[in-house]
GROMACS .gro file of C-alpha atoms in nm:
model
  312
    1UNK     CA    1  -0.492  -0.622  -3.272
    2UNK     CA    2  -0.748  -0.418  -3.466
    3UNK     CA    3  -0.999  -0.161  -3.352
    4UNK     CA    4  -1.283  -0.389  -3.453
    5UNK     CA    5  -1.152  -0.677  -3.243
    6UNK     CA    6  -1.138  -0.451  -2.938
    7UNK     CA    7  -1.483  -0.304  -2.995
    8UNK     CA    8  -1.638  -0.650  -3.030
    9UNK     CA    9  -1.604  -0.706  -2.652
   10UNK     CA   10  -1.567  -0.355  -2.510
   11UNK     CA   11  -1.764  -0.033  -2.505
   12UNK     CA   12  -1.702   0.318  -2.376
   13UNK     CA   13  -1.704   0.290  -1.997
   14UNK     CA   14  -1.569  -0.067  -1.992
   15UNK     CA   15  -1.298  -0.155  -1.742
   16UNK     CA   16  -1.006  -0.327  -1.909
   17UNK     CA   17  -0.650  -0.449  -1.860
   18UNK     CA   18  -0.449  -0.421  -2.183
   19UNK     CA   19  -0.117  -0.601  -2.235
   20UNK     CA   20   0.141  -0.467  -2.480
   21UNK     CA   21   0.497  -0.569  -2.562
   22UNK     CA   22   0.626  -0.310  -2.315
   23UNK     CA   23   0.393  -0.383  -2.026
   24UNK     CA   24   0.028  -0.359  -1.930
   25UNK     CA   25  -0.220  -0.080  -1.864
   26UNK     CA   26  -0.548  -0.081  -1.675
   27UNK     CA   27  -0.822   0.174  -1.706
   28UNK     CA   28  -1.166   0.275  -1.823
   29UNK     CA   29  -1.231   0.304  -2.197
   30UNK     CA   30  -1.301   0.666  -2.292
   31UNK     CA   31  -1.282   0.658  -2.670
   32UNK     CA   32  -1.207   0.433  -2.970
   33UNK     CA   33  -0.998   0.647  -3.203
   34UNK     CA   34  -0.888   0.571  -3.555
   35UNK     CA   35  -0.550   0.433  -3.450
   36UNK     CA   36  -0.561   0.409  -3.069
   37UNK     CA   37  -0.790   0.348  -2.775
   38UNK     CA   38  -0.803   0.609  -2.498
   39UNK     CA   39  -0.806   0.486  -2.138
   40UNK     CA   40  -0.838   0.673  -1.809
   41UNK     CA   41  -0.643   0.544  -1.510
   42UNK     CA   42  -0.904   0.491  -1.232
   43UNK     CA   43  -0.644   0.565  -0.962
   44UNK     CA   44  -0.500   0.889  -1.097
   45UNK     CA   45  -0.757   1.007  -1.353
   46UNK     CA   46  -0.480   1.044  -1.612
   47UNK     CA   47  -0.560   0.952  -1.974
   48UNK     CA   48  -0.345   0.734  -2.197
   49UNK     CA   49  -0.372   0.638  -2.564
   50UNK     CA   50  -0.258   0.291  -2.671
   51UNK     CA   51  -0.214   0.212  -3.041
   52UNK     CA   52  -0.414  -0.089  -3.158
   53UNK     CA   53  -0.105  -0.229  -3.327
   54UNK     CA   54   0.072  -0.246  -2.989
   55UNK     CA   55  -0.205  -0.439  -2.812
   56UNK     CA   56  -0.132  -0.810  -2.767
   57UNK     CA   57  -0.428  -0.909  -2.548
   58UNK     CA   58  -0.680  -0.763  -2.306
   59UNK     CA   59  -0.891  -0.870  -2.010
   60UNK     CA   60  -1.231  -0.713  -1.954
   61UNK     CA   61  -1.265  -0.866  -1.607
   62UNK     CA   62  -1.108  -0.568  -1.435
   63UNK     CA   63  -1.145  -0.574  -1.053
   64UNK     CA   64  -1.356  -0.316  -0.870
   65UNK     CA   65  -1.182  -0.011  -0.724
   66UNK     CA   66  -1.333   0.171  -0.428
   67UNK     CA   67  -1.241   0.490  -0.242
   68UNK     CA   68  -1.209   0.543   0.132
   69UNK     CA   69  -1.463   0.803   0.242
   70UNK     CA   70  -1.220   0.957   0.491
   71UNK     CA   71  -0.979   1.025   0.204
   72UNK     CA   72  -1.126   0.977  -0.148
   73UNK     CA   73  -0.778   0.984  -0.301
   74UNK     CA   74  -0.700   0.658  -0.121
   75UNK     CA   75  -0.812   0.363  -0.333
   76UNK     CA   76  -0.860  -0.006  -0.263
   77UNK     CA   77  -0.893  -0.281  -0.522
   78UNK     CA   78  -1.042  -0.626  -0.494
   79UNK     CA   79  -0.783  -0.902  -0.510
   80UNK     CA   80  -0.874  -1.144  -0.790
   81UNK     CA   81  -0.994  -1.479  -0.661
   82UNK     CA   82  -1.066  -1.343  -0.312
   83UNK     CA   83  -1.325  -1.146  -0.120
   84UNK     CA   84  -1.067  -0.896  -0.003
   85UNK     CA   85  -0.993  -0.531  -0.079
   86UNK     CA   86  -0.632  -0.417  -0.052
   87UNK     CA   87  -0.483  -0.068  -0.062
   88UNK     CA   88  -0.363   0.034  -0.407
   89UNK     CA   89  -0.081   0.218  -0.228
   90UNK     CA   90   0.076   0.223   0.114
   91UNK     CA   91  -0.104   0.442   0.369
   92UNK     CA   92  -0.009   0.801   0.295
   93UNK     CA   93   0.081   1.077   0.538
   94UNK     CA   94  -0.238   1.256   0.433
   95UNK     CA   95  -0.469   0.967   0.518
   96UNK     CA   96  -0.287   0.894   0.841
   97UNK     CA   97  -0.318   1.252   0.962
   98UNK     CA   98  -0.686   1.267   0.861
   99UNK     CA   99  -0.751   0.972   1.093
  100UNK     CA  100  -0.504   1.022   1.377
  101UNK     CA  101  -0.480   1.402   1.383
  102UNK     CA  102  -0.100   1.398   1.363
  103UNK     CA  103   0.175   1.284   1.132
  104UNK     CA  104   0.471   1.105   1.296
  105UNK     CA  105   0.675   1.073   0.974
  106UNK     CA  106   1.041   1.172   0.958
  107UNK     CA  107   1.019   1.270   0.591
  108UNK     CA  108   0.787   1.571   0.622
  109UNK     CA  109   0.856   1.943   0.600
  110UNK     CA  110   0.772   2.018   0.964
  111UNK     CA  111   1.055   1.795   1.086
  112UNK     CA  112   1.339   2.021   1.200
  113UNK     CA  113   1.577   1.723   1.199
  114UNK     CA  114   1.580   1.704   0.818
  115UNK     CA  115   1.913   1.780   0.657
  116UNK     CA  116   1.929   2.056   0.398
  117UNK     CA  117   1.969   1.796   0.122
  118UNK     CA  118   1.671   1.596   0.246
  119UNK     CA  119   1.452   1.907   0.265
  120UNK     CA  120   1.556   2.018  -0.082
  121UNK     CA  121   1.477   1.676  -0.227
  122UNK     CA  122   1.137   1.661  -0.056
  123UNK     CA  123   1.053   2.007  -0.186
  124UNK     CA  124   1.119   1.882  -0.538
  125UNK     CA  125   0.833   1.634  -0.488
  126UNK     CA  126   0.593   1.925  -0.443
  127UNK     CA  127   0.494   1.814  -0.093
  128UNK     CA  128   0.500   1.502   0.120
  129UNK     CA  129   0.132   1.430   0.187
  130UNK     CA  130   0.145   1.154  -0.075
  131UNK     CA  131   0.461   1.002   0.070
  132UNK     CA  132   0.394   0.689   0.274
  133UNK     CA  133   0.356   0.744   0.646
  134UNK     CA  134   0.649   0.606   0.846
  135UNK     CA  135   0.778   0.607   1.202
  136UNK     CA  136   0.471   0.401   1.290
  137UNK     CA  137   0.499   0.099   1.515
  138UNK     CA  138   0.298  -0.219   1.463
  139UNK     CA  139   0.081  -0.106   1.754
  140UNK     CA  140   0.024   0.232   1.587
  141UNK     CA  141  -0.088   0.056   1.267
  142UNK     CA  142  -0.337  -0.164   1.453
  143UNK     CA  143  -0.469   0.138   1.644
  144UNK     CA  144  -0.508   0.326   1.314
  145UNK     CA  145  -0.700   0.038   1.154
  146UNK     CA  146  -0.964   0.036   1.427
  147UNK     CA  147  -0.986   0.416   1.434
  148UNK     CA  148  -1.043   0.429   1.058
  149UNK     CA  149  -1.296   0.146   1.073
  150UNK     CA  150  -1.503   0.338   1.327
  151UNK     CA  151  -1.486   0.656   1.117
  152UNK     CA  152  -1.606   0.459   0.812
  153UNK     CA  153  -1.893   0.290   0.999
  154UNK     CA  154  -1.730  -0.054   0.983
  155UNK     CA  155  -1.682  -0.317   1.252
  156UNK     CA  156  -1.328  -0.290   1.395
  157UNK     CA  157  -1.115  -0.599   1.337
  158UNK     CA  158  -0.904  -0.576   1.651
  159UNK     CA  159  -0.973  -0.582   2.022
  160UNK     CA  160  -0.760  -0.558   2.335
  161UNK     CA  161  -0.905  -0.763   2.619
  162UNK     CA  162  -1.237  -0.755   2.430
  163UNK     CA  163  -1.245  -0.375   2.378
  164UNK     CA  164  -1.256  -0.256   2.015
  165UNK     CA  165  -1.246   0.121   2.076
  166UNK     CA  166  -0.874   0.211   2.077
  167UNK     CA  167  -0.944   0.514   2.298
  168UNK     CA  168  -0.992   0.264   2.582
  169UNK     CA  169  -0.676   0.061   2.523
  170UNK     CA  170  -0.459   0.277   2.747
  171UNK     CA  171  -0.221   0.319   2.456
  172UNK     CA  172  -0.044   0.636   2.345
  173UNK     CA  173   0.014   0.639   1.966
  174UNK     CA  174   0.367   0.726   1.850
  175UNK     CA  175   0.500   0.705   2.205
  176UNK     CA  176   0.864   0.610   2.230
  177UNK     CA  177   0.842   0.569   2.606
  178UNK     CA  178   0.838   0.216   2.746
  179UNK     CA  179   0.495   0.271   2.901
  180UNK     CA  180   0.247   0.359   2.634
  181UNK     CA  181   0.454   0.208   2.354
  182UNK     CA  182   0.265  -0.125   2.351
  183UNK     CA  183  -0.070  -0.273   2.446
  184UNK     CA  184  -0.109  -0.398   2.803
  185UNK     CA  185  -0.357  -0.672   2.730
  186UNK     CA  186  -0.436  -0.952   2.490
  187UNK     CA  187  -0.494  -0.842   2.132
  188UNK     CA  188  -0.717  -1.053   1.910
  189UNK     CA  189  -0.842  -1.025   1.553
  190UNK     CA  190  -1.205  -1.082   1.455
  191UNK     CA  191  -1.203  -1.271   1.123
  192UNK     CA  192  -1.570  -1.183   1.061
  193UNK     CA  193  -1.529  -0.805   1.099
  194UNK     CA  194  -1.567  -0.591   0.787
  195UNK     CA  195  -1.323  -0.328   0.913
  196UNK     CA  196  -0.968  -0.248   0.813
  197UNK     CA  197  -0.675  -0.461   0.921
  198UNK     CA  198  -0.319  -0.554   0.835
  199UNK     CA  199  -0.277  -0.833   0.581
  200UNK     CA  200  -0.141  -1.166   0.691
  201UNK     CA  201   0.191  -1.270   0.540
  202UNK     CA  202   0.013  -1.503   0.299
  203UNK     CA  203  -0.231  -1.231   0.191
  204UNK     CA  204   0.048  -0.979   0.148
  205UNK     CA  205   0.256  -1.213  -0.067
  206UNK     CA  206  -0.044  -1.309  -0.283
  207UNK     CA  207  -0.112  -0.939  -0.345
  208UNK     CA  208   0.254  -0.858  -0.411
  209UNK     CA  209   0.292  -1.132  -0.671
  210UNK     CA  210   0.003  -0.981  -0.865
  211UNK     CA  211  -0.071  -1.306  -1.046
  212UNK     CA  212   0.279  -1.294  -1.197
  213UNK     CA  213   0.610  -1.466  -1.135
  214UNK     CA  214   0.854  -1.177  -1.108
  215UNK     CA  215   1.134  -1.133  -0.856
  216UNK     CA  216   0.989  -0.798  -0.747
  217UNK     CA  217   0.628  -0.683  -0.731
  218UNK     CA  218   0.554  -0.623  -1.099
  219UNK     CA  219   0.891  -0.675  -1.268
  220UNK     CA  220   1.229  -0.844  -1.268
  221UNK     CA  221   1.378  -0.492  -1.288
  222UNK     CA  222   1.350  -0.325  -0.948
  223UNK     CA  223   1.408   0.024  -1.091
  224UNK     CA  224   1.077  -0.010  -1.277
  225UNK     CA  225   0.868  -0.081  -0.971
  226UNK     CA  226   1.044   0.026  -0.652
  227UNK     CA  227   1.237   0.284  -0.455
  228UNK     CA  228   1.541   0.121  -0.292
  229UNK     CA  229   1.896   0.220  -0.197
  230UNK     CA  230   2.002   0.227  -0.562
  231UNK     CA  231   1.760   0.502  -0.671
  232UNK     CA  232   1.582   0.655  -0.371
  233UNK     CA  233   1.840   0.899  -0.239
  234UNK     CA  234   1.773   0.726   0.094
  235UNK     CA  235   1.430   0.877   0.148
  236UNK     CA  236   1.066   0.796   0.081
  237UNK     CA  237   0.896   0.907  -0.240
  238UNK     CA  238   0.533   0.983  -0.327
  239UNK     CA  239   0.333   0.663  -0.366
  240UNK     CA  240   0.224   0.538  -0.707
  241UNK     CA  241   0.507   0.684  -0.914
  242UNK     CA  242   0.653   0.352  -1.024
  243UNK     CA  243   0.497   0.079  -1.239
  244UNK     CA  244   0.224  -0.123  -1.059
  245UNK     CA  245   0.212  -0.501  -1.040
  246UNK     CA  246  -0.040  -0.724  -1.215
  247UNK     CA  247  -0.317  -0.641  -0.967
  248UNK     CA  248  -0.264  -0.265  -1.002
  249UNK     CA  249  -0.080  -0.230  -0.668
  250UNK     CA  250   0.208   0.014  -0.625
  251UNK     CA  251   0.525   0.013  -0.414
  252UNK     CA  252   0.498  -0.343  -0.286
  253UNK     CA  253   0.872  -0.359  -0.345
  254UNK     CA  254   1.055  -0.070  -0.179
  255UNK     CA  255   0.956   0.278  -0.053
  256UNK     CA  256   0.869   0.159   0.301
  257UNK     CA  257   0.858  -0.183   0.462
  258UNK     CA  258   0.503  -0.292   0.545
  259UNK     CA  259   0.386  -0.438   0.875
  260UNK     CA  260   0.178  -0.755   0.853
  261UNK     CA  261  -0.026  -0.931   1.119
  262UNK     CA  262   0.196  -1.236   1.171
  263UNK     CA  263   0.437  -1.266   1.459
  264UNK     CA  264   0.794  -1.395   1.439
  265UNK     CA  265   0.811  -1.756   1.568
  266UNK     CA  266   0.515  -1.687   1.798
  267UNK     CA  267   0.707  -1.413   1.982
  268UNK     CA  268   0.429  -1.153   1.980
  269UNK     CA  269   0.667  -0.861   2.036
  270UNK     CA  270   0.825  -0.936   1.697
  271UNK     CA  271   0.614  -0.887   1.383
  272UNK     CA  272   0.701  -0.952   1.022
  273UNK     CA  273   0.785  -0.678   0.773
  274UNK     CA  274   0.751  -0.731   0.399
  275UNK     CA  275   0.851  -0.555   0.078
  276UNK     CA  276   1.170  -0.375   0.177
  277UNK     CA  277   1.223   0.001   0.189
  278UNK     CA  278   1.407   0.293   0.030
  279UNK     CA  279   1.713   0.193   0.232
  280UNK     CA  280   1.718  -0.178   0.143
  281UNK     CA  281   1.927  -0.337  -0.128
  282UNK     CA  282   1.763  -0.519  -0.418
  283UNK     CA  283   1.758  -0.854  -0.237
  284UNK     CA  284   1.563  -0.704   0.052
  285UNK     CA  285   1.292  -0.584  -0.189
  286UNK     CA  286   1.221  -0.924  -0.342
  287UNK     CA  287   0.864  -1.049  -0.303
  288UNK     CA  288   0.989  -1.358  -0.118
  289UNK     CA  289   1.206  -1.165   0.130
  290UNK     CA  290   1.082  -1.138   0.487
  291UNK     CA  291   1.217  -0.930   0.771
  292UNK     CA  292   1.101  -0.883   1.129
  293UNK     CA  293   1.078  -0.587   1.360
  294UNK     CA  294   1.004  -0.512   1.724
  295UNK     CA  295   0.636  -0.423   1.733
  296UNK     CA  296   0.682  -0.111   1.947
  297UNK     CA  297   0.965   0.044   1.740
  298UNK     CA  298   0.913   0.343   1.507
  299UNK     CA  299   1.151   0.318   1.212
  300UNK     CA  300   1.151   0.586   0.942
  301UNK     CA  301   1.151   0.313   0.678
  302UNK     CA  302   0.843   0.132   0.808
  303UNK     CA  303   0.477   0.185   0.716
  304UNK     CA  304   0.183  -0.036   0.624
  305UNK     CA  305  -0.093  -0.115   0.373
  306UNK     CA  306  -0.464  -0.165   0.443
  307UNK     CA  307  -0.681  -0.469   0.380
  308UNK     CA  308  -1.046  -0.547   0.451
  309UNK     CA  309  -1.323  -0.782   0.331
  310UNK     CA  310  -1.497  -0.668   0.015
  311UNK     CA  311  -1.836  -0.816   0.096
  312UNK     CA  312  -1.864  -0.950  -0.260
   0.00000   0.00000   0.00000
C-alpha cells in the first residue's frame, strides 16, 4: 500500500486498525512519513512506525476507548456490534486496591509466603501493581463491581435482597471463613444498570474471539497471546505484555482465569471460569474451554474482567 492510498482516507489524529503480513496494529495516526506511518497505541502511549509496503489493509472504524476515573491507566473498549464496554485487560492489583483498600493477591511483594524464586521473578517485572489481581472469589468480584460503580457515579448492577450498597450485604471481602465468605441473601442483576458487572459467558466468548477464528484469543500460537504453564514460570505476569486479539483485548487466554456471571447447571454456588491461567496447559486456555469454580473460593490463578453498557 502507498502513502497516498493511506492519506486518502486518514488524517493525523485518525483512529485506525492496520493489518500487515505479521499481524495487526491499532492506534492513533501521529505522522505520515516518507516510508512509514507513525501510530500511537491508545492503551500504552507507545509509538510504532509501520512501513507502507508492509500494510495490507486498514480499518478506520476503530472502537472508542475510555478510561476509568478511579484508575486512568485502566482502559475499556467498546465491543464492535454491541453497546458494551469491556476491560482491555484483566483487573489489576492497582485498580483493585484503589477500590477495595487492600490487595488479596498471592503474587505481590508483601506476601511473606512467596518463595525466593517467586520473589526474584516478580522483582524482575519491576513491580506487581500491573499484575492481575487474584485470590478473589466470585463474591469478591461482584462486591468490587458495585463498589467501583458507586465510586464512578454509576448505577450498581447487583443487589442482594434488593440492596445495592455492598456495605449492607453483611459480607466480608476476602474472608476464607465459612461465615462471611458468601452472600446470605438472593443476588440479582439489573440489566438496565449502567454500572460495572461481570460478563456473561456469551459476552466473554464474543469478546475473546475478537472477530477472529483462532484457537486462542488472538492467535493459533498460545505463546504469542498468553501466559500458561509452558511459559509463565507458574506465576502471573503484568497485563498487556502479549499480543492482543482482534478487538484490542489482552490476556483473554492465560494469565488468570476470569469469573463470569453464569452459574454451573443452575447450582448458584458454582460459577463458570473462562480463559485459563498461568498454570493451565494449552487446552485449558482455548477460547472454547470452560471451567467452573466454587463461588466462595479464592484461588491464586483466578481474577476477572470488567464489563458495562457503553450508552452509545
